[in-house]
DNA sequence: CTTGCACCTGTAGTCACTACAGGTACCATA
DNA sequence: TATGGTACCTGTAGTGACTACAGGTGCAAG
């Protein structure tokens, strides 16, 4: 598949149609153009943006990368690799691997949050203590995990 | 523990000391004041902010809540509950439970990202195909999971 | 030829900070 | 008491990735 060869096919999609086709907000498409993610499209006589198949594909690429949590900077880097003739597979892999590390770090963070929150809520639910143990925990920074939870004295 | 009773003890901490004690950035402390999270502290003759024990505790509360991923709006709501005499345990629990749901949703998102990314990277690593399968996947939106990965033809 | 929608540009708002610039207070030492 | 080096002050602007206007113009169907 030579993607460059598709560049000028169907160059008459206005921005709303591109939006519907890709599921990407109109404002976001214009933003991506300003941000250097999408190239400036052709314009109609009256100044309306006119897109072709190449744009549809590129925007699809961007959307999928964003859904995987790549930042726009990372997306720009991926697009640079795409735009080279030899697709620099190794670099793409490295970029993705670094991103995967970041995702896993965030995942670990969230898992910690999840368990602390779940513990606090459970603790609070069965409470017969005068003060709210949930708010207490936030106040004194006490560990929820491994604590008796029913309260002593 | 009556927290209100501690309000005026040790009211002579300047912002840098509060920062060191709580691990919260000086700029962030001032931001929290502007944002209505922390009350306006007393001032020295020359206009420097002077904090007491109550502020130390409140800021600790805010920090811990933020670390659990509560938004500042949620933190404000939690603080309102704290500031009521009857600590409204049920409401705190509901707030935390809603937040836990959000955390779990985000967790599920990230887990999906993680598995797709890991799959893409694995696929790319063993590639003998001409094009980069990682970039290809981003282009055509093909599923990585359950695909042969070694390439056919 | 008119109507009404789609499109245009440019700017400002979101969230939770962070980073200045340009100026003043505080406090320890000489 | 003078001085010097911090620590502090206010106000504004920047971050990322959009989103939401306001106020104006193009386009295509009837």
Coordinates of C-alpha atoms (C1' of nucleotides) in Angstrom, one line a residue:
Chain A
X1 CA 0.0 0.0 0.0
X2 CA 1.6 3.2 -1.1
X3 CA -0.2 5.8 1.0
X4 CA 1.4 8.8 -0.7
X5 CA -0.3 7.7 -4.0
X6 CA -3.7 8.2 -2.4
X7 CA -3.0 11.8 -1.5
X8 CA -5.1 13.5 -4.1
X9 CA -8.0 11.1 -4.4
X10 CA -11.3 12.5 -3.2
X11 CA -10.1 16.0 -2.2
X12 CA -13.5 17.5 -1.7
X13 CA -14.5 16.6 1.8
X14 CA -15.4 19.6 3.9
X15 CA -14.4 19.6 7.5
X16 CA -17.8 18.4 8.8
X17 CA -17.7 15.3 6.6
X18 CA -14.1 14.6 7.8
X19 CA -15.4 15.0 11.3
X20 CA -18.2 12.5 10.8
X21 CA -16.0 10.0 9.0
X22 CA -13.3 10.0 11.7
X23 CA -15.3 10.7 14.8
X24 CA -13.1 13.7 15.5
X25 CA -14.6 17.0 16.6
X26 CA -14.4 19.8 14.0
X27 CA -12.7 22.2 16.5
X28 CA -10.2 19.5 17.2
X29 CA -9.4 19.0 13.5
X30 CA -8.7 22.8 13.2
X31 CA -6.6 22.6 16.4
X32 CA -4.6 19.7 15.0
X33 CA -3.8 21.8 11.9
X34 CA -2.7 24.7 14.0
X35 CA -0.6 22.3 16.1
X36 CA 1.2 20.9 13.1
X37 CA -0.3 17.5 13.4
X38 CA -2.4 17.7 10.2
X39 CA -1.1 19.5 7.1
X40 CA -2.9 22.5 5.7
X41 CA -5.6 21.2 3.4
X42 CA -6.7 22.7 0.1
X43 CA -9.3 25.4 0.2
X44 CA -12.4 26.0 -1.8
X45 CA -12.9 29.4 -3.6
X46 CA -14.6 30.8 -0.5
X47 CA -11.9 29.5 1.8
X48 CA -13.4 26.3 3.2
X49 CA -11.1 23.5 4.0
X50 CA -11.2 20.6 1.5
X51 CA -9.8 17.2 2.6
X52 CA -8.9 14.0 0.7
X53 CA -8.3 10.4 1.6
X54 CA -4.8 11.1 2.8
X55 CA -6.2 13.3 5.5
X56 CA -8.8 10.8 6.5
X57 CA -6.1 8.2 7.0
X58 CA -3.7 10.5 8.8
X59 CA -6.5 11.7 11.2
X60 CA -7.4 8.1 11.8
X61 CA -3.9 7.4 12.7
X62 CA -3.8 10.3 15.1
X63 CA -7.1 9.3 16.7
X64 CA -5.9 5.8 17.3
X65 CA -2.6 6.9 18.7
X66 CA -4.4 9.3 21.1
X67 CA -6.7 6.6 22.2
X68 CA -3.6 4.6 23.2
X69 CA -2.6 7.6 25.3
X70 CA 0.2 8.9 23.2
X71 CA 0.8 12.6 23.8
X72 CA 0.6 15.0 20.8
X73 CA 4.4 15.3 20.9
X74 CA 4.6 11.5 20.6
X75 CA 2.1 11.5 17.8
X76 CA 4.1 14.1 16.0
X77 CA 7.2 11.9 16.4
X78 CA 5.3 8.8 15.1
X79 CA 4.1 10.8 12.1
X80 CA 7.6 11.9 11.3
X81 CA 8.5 8.2 11.2
X82 CA 5.6 7.5 8.9
X83 CA 6.6 10.3 6.6
X84 CA 10.1 8.9 6.1
X85 CA 10.3 6.4 3.3
X86 CA 11.9 3.7 5.4
X87 CA 9.5 3.5 8.2
X88 CA 12.0 3.3 11.0
X89 CA 10.4 0.4 12.7
X90 CA 12.9 0.3 15.5
X91 CA 12.3 3.9 16.5
X92 CA 8.6 3.4 16.5
X93 CA 9.0 0.4 18.7
X94 CA 11.2 2.3 21.1
X95 CA 8.8 5.2 21.2
X96 CA 5.9 2.8 22.0
X97 CA 7.9 1.0 24.6
X98 CA 8.7 4.2 26.4
X99 CA 5.1 5.1 26.3
X100 CA 4.1 1.7 27.6
X101 CA 6.4 2.2 30.6
X102 CA 4.6 5.5 31.3
X103 CA 1.2 3.8 31.0
X104 CA 2.3 1.1 33.4
X105 CA 3.5 3.6 35.9
X106 CA 0.2 5.4 35.7
X107 CA -1.6 2.1 36.1
X108 CA 0.4 1.3 39.2
X109 CA -0.5 4.8 40.6
X110 CA -4.2 4.2 39.9
X111 CA -4.1 0.7 41.4
X112 CA -2.7 2.2 44.6
X113 CA -5.4 4.8 44.7
X114 CA -8.1 2.2 44.0
X115 CA -7.0 0.0 46.9
X116 CA -6.7 2.8 49.4
X117 CA -10.1 4.2 48.3
X118 CA -11.8 0.8 48.4
X119 CA -10.3 0.2 51.9
X120 CA -11.4 3.6 53.2
X121 CA -14.9 3.1 51.9
X122 CA -15.3 -0.3 53.4
X123 CA -13.9 0.9 56.6
X124 CA -16.4 3.8 56.7
X125 CA -19.3 1.6 55.8
X126 CA -19.3 -0.6 58.9
X127 CA -18.4 2.3 61.2
X128 CA -19.9 2.6 64.6
X129 CA -17.3 5.2 65.6
X130 CA -18.3 8.8 66.4
X131 CA -16.1 10.5 63.7
X132 CA -16.1 9.5 60.0
X133 CA -13.1 7.2 59.6
X134 CA -12.8 8.2 56.0
X135 CA -12.3 11.8 56.8
X136 CA -10.1 10.9 59.7
X137 CA -7.9 8.8 57.4
X138 CA -7.5 11.8 55.1
X139 CA -6.6 14.0 58.1
X140 CA -4.0 11.9 59.8
X141 CA -2.6 10.0 56.9
X142 CA -3.1 6.7 58.7
X143 CA -2.8 3.6 56.6
X144 CA -6.1 1.9 55.8
X145 CA -4.5 -1.4 54.6
X146 CA -3.7 -3.7 57.4
X147 CA -5.5 -1.7 60.0
X148 CA -8.3 -3.2 62.1
X149 CA -10.9 -0.9 60.5
X150 CA -13.5 -1.6 63.3
X151 CA -11.7 0.9 65.5
X152 CA -10.2 0.2 68.9
X153 CA -11.7 2.0 71.9
Chain B
X1 CA -9.8 15.4 68.7
X2 CA -11.3 18.7 68.3
X3 CA -9.6 20.2 65.4
X4 CA -11.1 23.6 65.7
X5 CA -9.5 24.0 69.1
X6 CA -6.1 23.8 67.5
X7 CA -6.8 26.7 65.3
X8 CA -4.7 29.3 66.9
X9 CA -1.8 27.3 68.2
X10 CA 1.5 28.0 66.6
X11 CA 0.3 30.8 64.2
X12 CA 3.8 31.9 63.2
X13 CA 4.8 29.6 60.4
X14 CA 5.7 31.5 57.2
X15 CA 4.8 29.9 53.9
X16 CA 8.2 28.3 53.3
X17 CA 8.0 26.4 56.6
X18 CA 4.5 25.2 55.8
X19 CA 5.8 24.1 52.4
X20 CA 8.6 22.1 54.0
X21 CA 6.3 20.6 56.6
X22 CA 3.6 19.4 54.1
X23 CA 5.7 18.8 51.0
X24 CA 3.5 21.2 49.1
X25 CA 5.0 23.7 46.8
X26 CA 4.9 27.4 47.9
X27 CA 3.2 28.4 44.7
X28 CA 0.6 25.7 45.1
X29 CA -0.2 26.8 48.7
X30 CA -0.9 30.4 47.4
X31 CA -2.9 28.8 44.5
X32 CA -5.0 26.8 47.0
X33 CA -5.7 30.1 48.9
X34 CA -6.9 31.8 45.7
X35 CA -8.9 28.7 44.9
X36 CA -10.8 28.8 48.2
X37 CA -9.3 25.5 49.4
X38 CA -7.2 27.1 52.2
X39 CA -8.6 30.0 54.3
X40 CA -6.7 33.3 54.2
X41 CA -4.1 33.1 56.9
X42 CA -3.0 35.8 59.3
X43 CA -0.4 38.3 58.0
X44 CA 2.7 39.7 59.6
X45 CA 3.2 43.5 59.8
X46 CA 5.0 43.4 56.5
X47 CA 2.3 41.3 54.8
X48 CA 3.8 37.8 55.0
X49 CA 1.4 34.9 55.4
X50 CA 1.6 33.3 58.9
X51 CA 0.2 29.8 59.3
X52 CA -0.8 27.7 62.3
X53 CA -1.4 24.1 63.1
X54 CA -4.9 24.2 61.7
X55 CA -3.4 25.1 58.3
X56 CA -0.9 22.3 58.5
X57 CA -3.6 19.8 59.1
X58 CA -5.9 21.1 56.4
X59 CA -3.2 21.2 53.8
X60 CA -2.2 17.7 54.8
X61 CA -5.8 16.6 54.2
X62 CA -5.8 18.3 50.8
X63 CA -2.5 16.7 49.8
X64 CA -3.7 13.2 50.8
X65 CA -7.0 13.7 49.0
X66 CA -5.2 14.9 45.9
X67 CA -2.9 11.9 46.0
X68 CA -6.0 9.7 45.9
X69 CA -7.0 11.5 42.7
X70 CA -9.8 13.6 44.1
X71 CA -10.3 16.7 42.0
X72 CA -10.1 20.1 43.7
X73 CA -13.9 20.4 43.5
X74 CA -14.2 17.1 45.3
X75 CA -11.7 18.2 47.8
X76 CA -13.8 21.4 48.4
X77 CA -16.8 19.2 49.0
X78 CA -14.9 17.0 51.4
X79 CA -13.7 20.1 53.3
X80 CA -17.2 21.3 53.5
X81 CA -18.2 18.1 55.2
X82 CA -15.2 18.4 57.6
X83 CA -16.3 21.9 58.5
X84 CA -19.7 20.9 59.5
X85 CA -20.0 19.8 63.1
X86 CA -21.6 16.5 62.3
X87 CA -19.2 15.1 59.9
X88 CA -21.7 13.8 57.4
X89 CA -20.0 10.4 57.1
X90 CA -22.6 9.1 54.6
X91 CA -22.0 12.0 52.2
X92 CA -18.2 11.5 52.4
X93 CA -18.7 7.8 51.7
X94 CA -20.9 8.6 48.7
X95 CA -18.4 11.1 47.4
X96 CA -15.5 8.7 47.7
X97 CA -17.6 5.9 46.1
X98 CA -18.3 8.0 43.1
X99 CA -14.7 8.9 42.8
X100 CA -13.7 5.2 43.1
X101 CA -16.0 4.5 40.2
X102 CA -14.2 7.1 38.1
X103 CA -10.8 5.7 39.2
X104 CA -11.9 2.2 38.2
X105 CA -13.1 3.4 34.8
X106 CA -9.8 5.1 34.2
X107 CA -8.1 1.9 35.3
X108 CA -10.0 -0.1 32.8
X109 CA -9.1 2.4 30.0
X110 CA -5.4 2.2 30.9
X111 CA -5.5 -1.6 31.1
X112 CA -6.9 -1.7 27.6
X113 CA -4.2 0.7 26.4
X114 CA -1.6 -1.4 28.1
X115 CA -2.6 -4.6 26.5
X116 CA -2.9 -3.1 23.0
X117 CA 0.4 -1.4 23.3
X118 CA 2.1 -4.5 24.6
X119 CA 0.6 -6.5 21.8
X120 CA 1.8 -4.0 19.2
X121 CA 5.3 -3.9 20.5
X122 CA 5.6 -7.7 20.7
X123 CA 4.2 -7.9 17.1
X124 CA 6.7 -5.4 15.9
X125 CA 9.6 -7.0 17.6
X126 CA 9.5 -10.3 15.7
X127 CA 8.7 -8.6 12.4
X128 CA 10.3 -9.7 9.2
X129 CA 7.7 -7.8 7.2
X130 CA 8.6 -4.9 4.9
X131 CA 6.4 -2.3 6.7
X132 CA 6.4 -1.6 10.4
X133 CA 3.4 -3.5 11.8
X134 CA 3.2 -1.1 14.7
X135 CA 2.6 1.9 12.4
X136 CA 0.4 -0.2 10.2
X137 CA -1.8 -1.1 13.1
X138 CA -2.2 2.6 13.9
X139 CA -3.1 3.3 10.3
X140 CA -5.7 0.7 9.6
X141 CA -7.1 0.2 13.1
X142 CA -6.6 -3.5 12.9
X143 CA -6.8 -5.5 16.1
X144 CA -3.6 -6.6 17.5
X145 CA -5.1 -9.1 19.9
X146 CA -5.9 -12.4 18.3
X147 CA -4.1 -11.6 15.2
X148 CA -1.3 -13.9 13.9
X149 CA 1.3 -11.3 14.4
X150 CA 3.9 -13.1 12.3
X151 CA 2.3 -11.9 9.1
X152 CA 0.8 -14.0 6.3
X153 CA 2.1 -14.1 2.7
Chain C
dC1 C1' -33.0 35.0 -4.5
dT2 C1' -33.5 33.8 -0.1
dT3 C1' -33.0 30.9 3.8
dG4 C1' -30.5 28.4 7.0
dC5 C1' -26.8 25.6 7.9
dA6 C1' -21.9 24.8 7.5
dC7 C1' -17.9 27.0 7.7
dC8 C1' -14.4 30.8 8.8
dT9 C1' -11.1 33.4 12.2
dG10 C1' -9.7 34.7 16.6
dT11 C1' -10.0 34.6 21.4
dA12 C1' -10.9 32.9 25.9
dG13 C1' -12.0 29.2 29.1
dT14 C1' -11.0 24.5 31.2
dC15 C1' -7.8 21.9 35.3
dA16 C1' -4.2 22.0 38.6
dC17 C1' -0.7 23.7 38.8
dT18 C1' 4.2 26.0 37.6
dA19 C1' 7.2 29.8 36.3
dC20 C1' 8.5 33.9 35.9
dA21 C1' 9.3 39.4 36.6
dG22 C1' 9.8 43.0 39.4
dG23 C1' 9.5 44.5 44.0
dT24 C1' 9.5 44.3 49.4
dA25 C1' 10.2 42.1 54.3
dC26 C1' 12.9 39.7 57.5
dC27 C1' 16.7 38.3 60.1
dA28 C1' 21.4 37.2 61.0
dT29 C1' 25.7 38.9 61.1
dA30 C1' 29.5 42.7 61.1
Chain D
dT1 C1' 22.9 50.2 63.4
dA2 C1' 23.9 49.1 58.7
dT3 C1' 23.8 45.5 55.3
dG4 C1' 23.3 41.7 52.6
dG5 C1' 21.1 37.6 51.2
dT6 C1' 17.3 35.2 51.4
dA7 C1' 12.3 34.5 51.7
dC8 C1' 8.4 36.5 50.7
dC9 C1' 4.9 39.5 48.0
dT10 C1' 1.6 40.4 43.7
dG11 C1' 0.3 39.7 39.2
dT12 C1' 0.5 37.6 34.9
dA13 C1' 1.5 34.0 31.6
dG14 C1' 2.5 29.3 30.3
dT15 C1' 1.4 24.1 30.3
dG16 C1' -1.6 20.1 27.3
dA17 C1' -5.3 19.0 24.7
dC18 C1' -8.8 20.4 23.7
dT19 C1' -13.7 23.0 23.9
dA20 C1' -16.7 27.0 23.4
dC21 C1' -18.0 30.9 22.1
dA22 C1' -18.7 35.6 19.1
dG23 C1' -19.2 37.7 15.1
dG24 C1' -18.9 37.2 10.4
dT25 C1' -19.0 34.6 5.5
dG26 C1' -19.8 30.7 1.9
dC27 C1' -22.7 27.4 -0.1
dA28 C1' -26.5 24.7 -1.8
dA29 C1' -31.4 23.6 -1.9
dG30 C1' -35.9 25.2 -2.8

